[in-house]
Short mmCIF file of C-alpha atoms and ligand atoms in Angstrom, two decimals:
data_model
loop_
_atom_site.label_atom_id
_atom_site.label_comp_id
_atom_site.label_asym_id
_atom_site.label_seq_id
_atom_site.Cartn_x
_atom_site.Cartn_y
_atom_site.Cartn_z
CA UNK A 13 136.09 81.38 108.53
CA UNK A 14 132.41 82.46 108.47
CA UNK A 15 131.14 85.97 108.51
CA UNK A 16 128.26 86.86 110.91
CA UNK A 17 125.50 85.13 112.11
CA UNK A 18 127.15 83.08 113.53
CA UNK A 19 125.57 79.28 114.16
CA UNK A 20 123.58 80.11 117.48
CA UNK A 21 121.64 82.84 115.73
CA UNK A 22 120.92 80.22 112.79
CA UNK A 23 119.59 77.94 115.21
CA UNK A 24 117.24 80.34 116.81
CA UNK A 25 116.21 81.42 113.43
CA UNK A 26 115.06 77.74 113.15
CA UNK A 27 113.69 76.94 116.36
CA UNK A 28 111.53 80.02 116.36
CA UNK A 29 110.27 78.98 113.07
CA UNK A 30 109.54 75.44 114.19
CA UNK A 31 107.57 76.89 117.36
CA UNK A 32 105.60 79.66 115.82
CA UNK A 33 105.91 79.99 112.22
CA UNK A 34 108.27 83.05 111.80
CA UNK A 35 111.16 84.67 113.18
CA UNK A 36 112.37 88.33 113.47
CA UNK A 37 116.23 89.26 114.16
CA UNK A 38 116.59 92.87 114.37
CA UNK A 39 120.66 92.65 113.97
CA UNK A 40 121.13 90.04 111.04
CA UNK A 41 123.27 91.47 108.47
CA UNK A 42 126.43 93.13 109.17
CA UNK A 43 126.22 96.82 108.86
CA UNK A 44 129.04 96.68 106.18
CA UNK A 45 127.27 94.60 103.87
CA UNK A 46 123.83 95.91 104.57
CA UNK A 47 125.26 99.58 103.07
CA UNK A 48 126.93 97.59 100.12
CA UNK A 49 123.53 96.14 99.29
CA UNK A 50 121.49 99.21 99.19
CA UNK A 51 124.50 100.80 97.13
CA UNK A 52 124.14 97.91 94.67
CA UNK A 53 120.16 98.21 94.82
CA UNK A 54 120.28 102.17 94.31
CA UNK A 55 122.65 101.77 91.47
CA UNK A 56 120.65 98.81 89.83
CA UNK A 57 117.87 101.53 90.43
CA UNK A 58 119.38 104.22 88.62
CA UNK A 59 120.32 102.40 85.63
CA UNK A 60 116.95 101.64 85.30
CA UNK A 61 117.25 97.81 85.89
CA UNK A 62 114.50 97.33 88.51
CA UNK A 63 111.00 96.59 86.70
CA UNK A 64 107.74 97.09 88.29
CA UNK A 65 106.62 94.07 89.81
CA UNK A 66 103.63 91.84 88.62
CA UNK A 67 100.92 89.94 90.52
CA UNK A 68 99.89 86.65 89.34
CA UNK A 69 101.50 83.69 87.49
CA UNK A 70 101.72 82.81 83.50
CA UNK A 71 99.76 84.31 81.28
CA UNK A 72 97.51 85.70 84.22
CA UNK A 73 100.47 88.09 85.26
CA UNK A 74 100.07 91.61 85.13
CA UNK A 75 101.55 95.22 86.95
CA UNK A 76 98.96 96.22 89.22
CA UNK A 77 100.10 99.24 91.07
CA UNK A 78 96.85 99.28 93.42
CA UNK A 79 98.06 95.66 94.36
CA UNK A 80 101.66 95.92 94.42
CA UNK A 81 103.91 98.77 94.11
CA UNK A 82 107.23 97.79 94.07
CA UNK A 83 109.94 97.54 91.70
CA UNK A 84 112.26 94.52 91.29
CA UNK A 85 115.22 92.91 89.84
CA UNK A 86 115.85 89.13 90.20
CA UNK A 87 119.39 88.03 91.70
CA UNK A 88 121.60 86.03 90.03
CA UNK A 89 124.85 84.50 91.44
CA UNK A 90 128.13 85.92 89.70
CA UNK A 91 127.04 89.55 89.07
CA UNK A 92 128.25 91.13 92.59
CA UNK A 93 130.28 90.66 95.31
CA UNK A 94 127.92 91.66 98.12
CA UNK A 95 125.17 89.90 96.34
CA UNK A 96 127.08 86.69 96.22
CA UNK A 97 127.86 87.07 99.84
CA UNK A 98 124.07 87.68 100.80
CA UNK A 99 123.58 84.57 98.54
CA UNK A 100 126.10 82.50 100.27
CA UNK A 101 124.24 83.70 104.12
CA UNK A 102 121.33 82.68 103.03
CA UNK A 103 122.83 79.18 101.88
CA UNK A 104 123.92 78.84 105.46
CA UNK A 105 120.35 79.48 106.45
CA UNK A 106 118.86 76.86 104.01
CA UNK A 107 120.99 74.26 105.26
CA UNK A 108 120.29 75.39 109.00
CA UNK A 109 116.56 74.98 108.08
CA UNK A 110 116.87 71.71 106.69
CA UNK A 111 118.94 69.97 109.10
CA UNK A 112 116.42 71.64 111.98
CA UNK A 113 113.53 71.27 110.37
CA UNK A 114 113.80 68.54 107.24
CA UNK A 115 111.99 70.64 104.90
CA UNK A 116 114.13 69.50 101.71
CA UNK A 117 114.68 73.06 100.78
CA UNK A 118 116.93 73.14 97.64
CA UNK A 119 117.16 76.17 96.57
CA UNK A 120 116.63 79.95 96.72
CA UNK A 121 115.00 82.63 94.69
CA UNK A 122 115.54 86.55 95.55
CA UNK A 123 115.16 89.94 94.25
CA UNK A 124 115.87 93.32 95.38
CA UNK A 125 112.91 95.27 96.04
CA UNK A 126 112.24 99.07 95.97
CA UNK A 127 109.05 100.73 96.90
CA UNK A 128 108.64 104.37 95.78
CA UNK A 129 106.89 106.97 98.00
CA UNK A 130 103.16 105.40 98.57
CA UNK A 131 103.91 101.91 97.13
CA UNK A 132 102.56 99.16 98.70
CA UNK A 133 101.64 95.58 98.74
CA UNK A 134 98.41 94.50 99.82
CA UNK A 135 97.69 91.49 102.08
CA UNK A 136 98.61 88.27 100.32
CA UNK A 137 100.36 84.77 101.14
CA UNK A 138 103.79 84.05 99.60
CA UNK A 139 102.69 80.95 97.68
CA UNK A 140 100.76 80.37 94.16
CA UNK A 141 97.41 78.43 94.03
CA UNK A 142 99.52 76.13 91.14
CA UNK A 143 102.34 76.24 92.42
CA UNK A 144 103.55 75.15 96.37
CA UNK A 145 107.54 75.07 96.27
CA UNK A 146 107.84 78.04 98.25
CA UNK A 147 108.25 77.22 101.76
CA UNK A 148 110.07 80.00 103.65
CA UNK A 149 109.85 83.58 103.32
CA UNK A 150 113.01 85.67 103.82
CA UNK A 151 113.16 89.65 103.78
CA UNK A 152 116.13 91.65 104.75
CA UNK A 153 115.72 95.38 104.91
CA UNK A 154 118.54 97.52 103.39
CA UNK A 155 116.97 101.03 104.71
CA UNK A 156 119.42 103.12 107.13
CA UNK A 157 118.82 102.97 110.88
CA UNK A 158 117.13 106.61 110.94
CA UNK A 159 114.07 105.02 109.44
CA UNK A 160 111.21 106.17 112.10
CA UNK A 161 107.48 104.73 112.26
CA UNK A 162 106.03 107.87 110.47
CA UNK A 163 108.10 106.83 107.54
CA UNK A 164 105.73 104.02 107.15
CA UNK A 165 106.54 101.05 105.09
CA UNK A 166 106.22 98.41 107.95
CA UNK A 167 105.80 94.79 107.48
CA UNK A 168 102.36 93.96 108.69
CA UNK A 169 102.00 89.85 109.76
CA UNK A 170 98.39 88.47 110.56
CA UNK A 171 98.68 85.77 113.13
CA UNK A 172 95.57 82.66 113.36
CA UNK A 173 94.72 84.30 116.66
CA UNK A 174 93.92 87.97 115.05
CA UNK A 175 96.91 89.67 116.74
CA UNK A 176 98.75 91.64 114.05
CA UNK A 177 102.93 92.76 114.32
CA UNK A 178 104.19 95.35 112.47
CA UNK A 179 107.92 94.95 111.50
CA UNK A 180 110.04 98.40 110.95
CA UNK A 181 112.09 97.91 107.61
CA UNK A 182 115.26 98.89 109.36
CA UNK A 183 118.42 97.98 107.79
CA UNK A 184 119.88 94.67 108.72
CA UNK A 185 116.97 93.10 110.05
CA UNK A 186 115.81 89.90 108.80
CA UNK A 187 112.23 88.31 109.41
CA UNK A 188 111.43 84.81 108.16
CA UNK A 189 108.27 83.05 108.08
CA UNK A 190 106.45 79.98 106.54
CA UNK A 191 105.59 81.07 102.93
CA UNK A 192 102.12 79.37 102.75
CA UNK A 193 100.68 80.12 106.18
CA UNK A 194 100.89 83.82 106.81
CA UNK A 195 99.31 86.67 105.00
CA UNK A 196 100.95 89.60 105.63
CA UNK A 197 101.09 92.87 103.69
CA UNK A 198 103.57 96.11 103.26
CA UNK A 199 101.96 99.58 104.15
CA UNK A 200 102.95 102.34 102.03
CA UNK A 201 106.09 104.49 103.01
CA UNK A 202 107.18 108.17 102.25
CA UNK A 203 110.42 107.31 101.46
CA UNK A 204 112.28 104.98 98.89
CA UNK A 205 112.11 101.77 100.99
CA UNK A 206 114.66 99.07 100.06
CA UNK A 207 115.07 95.08 100.74
CA UNK A 208 115.90 91.91 99.41
CA UNK A 209 113.42 89.60 99.43
CA UNK A 210 113.85 85.53 98.78
CA UNK A 211 112.21 82.16 99.13
CA UNK A 212 113.59 78.90 100.15
CA UNK A 213 111.90 76.14 98.03
CA UNK A 214 111.61 72.52 98.06
CA UNK A 215 112.00 70.39 94.64
CA UNK A 216 108.40 70.11 92.73
CA UNK A 217 107.01 69.77 89.63
CA UNK A 218 107.16 72.45 87.28
CA UNK A 219 103.74 74.01 86.83
CA UNK A 220 102.14 73.44 84.01
CA UNK A 221 102.51 76.64 81.74
CA UNK A 222 99.83 77.36 79.37
C1 LIG B 311 106.73 90.11 98.91
C2 LIG B 311 106.51 90.78 100.73
C3 LIG B 311 107.46 92.05 102.32
C4 LIG B 311 108.35 92.86 102.83
O1 LIG B 311 107.63 90.55 98.30
O2 LIG B 311 106.28 89.11 98.77
O3 LIG B 311 105.51 90.73 101.22
O4 LIG B 311 108.31 93.53 103.81
N1 LIG B 311 107.86 91.67 100.94
O5 LIG B 311 108.90 93.48 101.74
MN1 LIG B 312 105.30 88.39 100.46
#
């Protein structure tokens, strides 16, 4: 027995990713799991486990709030039951992506992210210059359903034809896109903005660390 999403939803995501490079599913995560993950994220934040996210890699890594202002904690399996259920779901999505797109995705890395009021993440792509293992980005929002457009915090995606699309960060919504090809940004929010962000990765050589 699987918990939702059912296989047809996973197939839709894979098909949309193949056709246009992204997919948005407003009702992806069950409500109860969304709530439990939000609580877990808030608990970790209250216990001081989330740290300001850095930009760049290796020795060039630094915290620059003007570019990226979220606080994050990387997930490890076996720490909390709701997180493990989330990781299980994402593994089913990974397998569906491999069956449909032959991407050879081998692992998934993810972190909680909390954007305090005013925090943003300027336009970027989710791939490092010296590390092309990240293939597909997956963001799931953990905010309550009362989130209003006025609260800000939209994910803005920039398509090749110049069109932009904004996603409201409402709890349970999933957005996936090709990591190396979709420039995007996070607009500042007026409330704490919670999410789980992750990347499906293919095998690659560990980049050379100085
Ligand atoms: C990221 C990112 C988008 C979002 O963490 O790289 O772009 O909507 N997040 O939280
Ligand atoms: Mn990103």
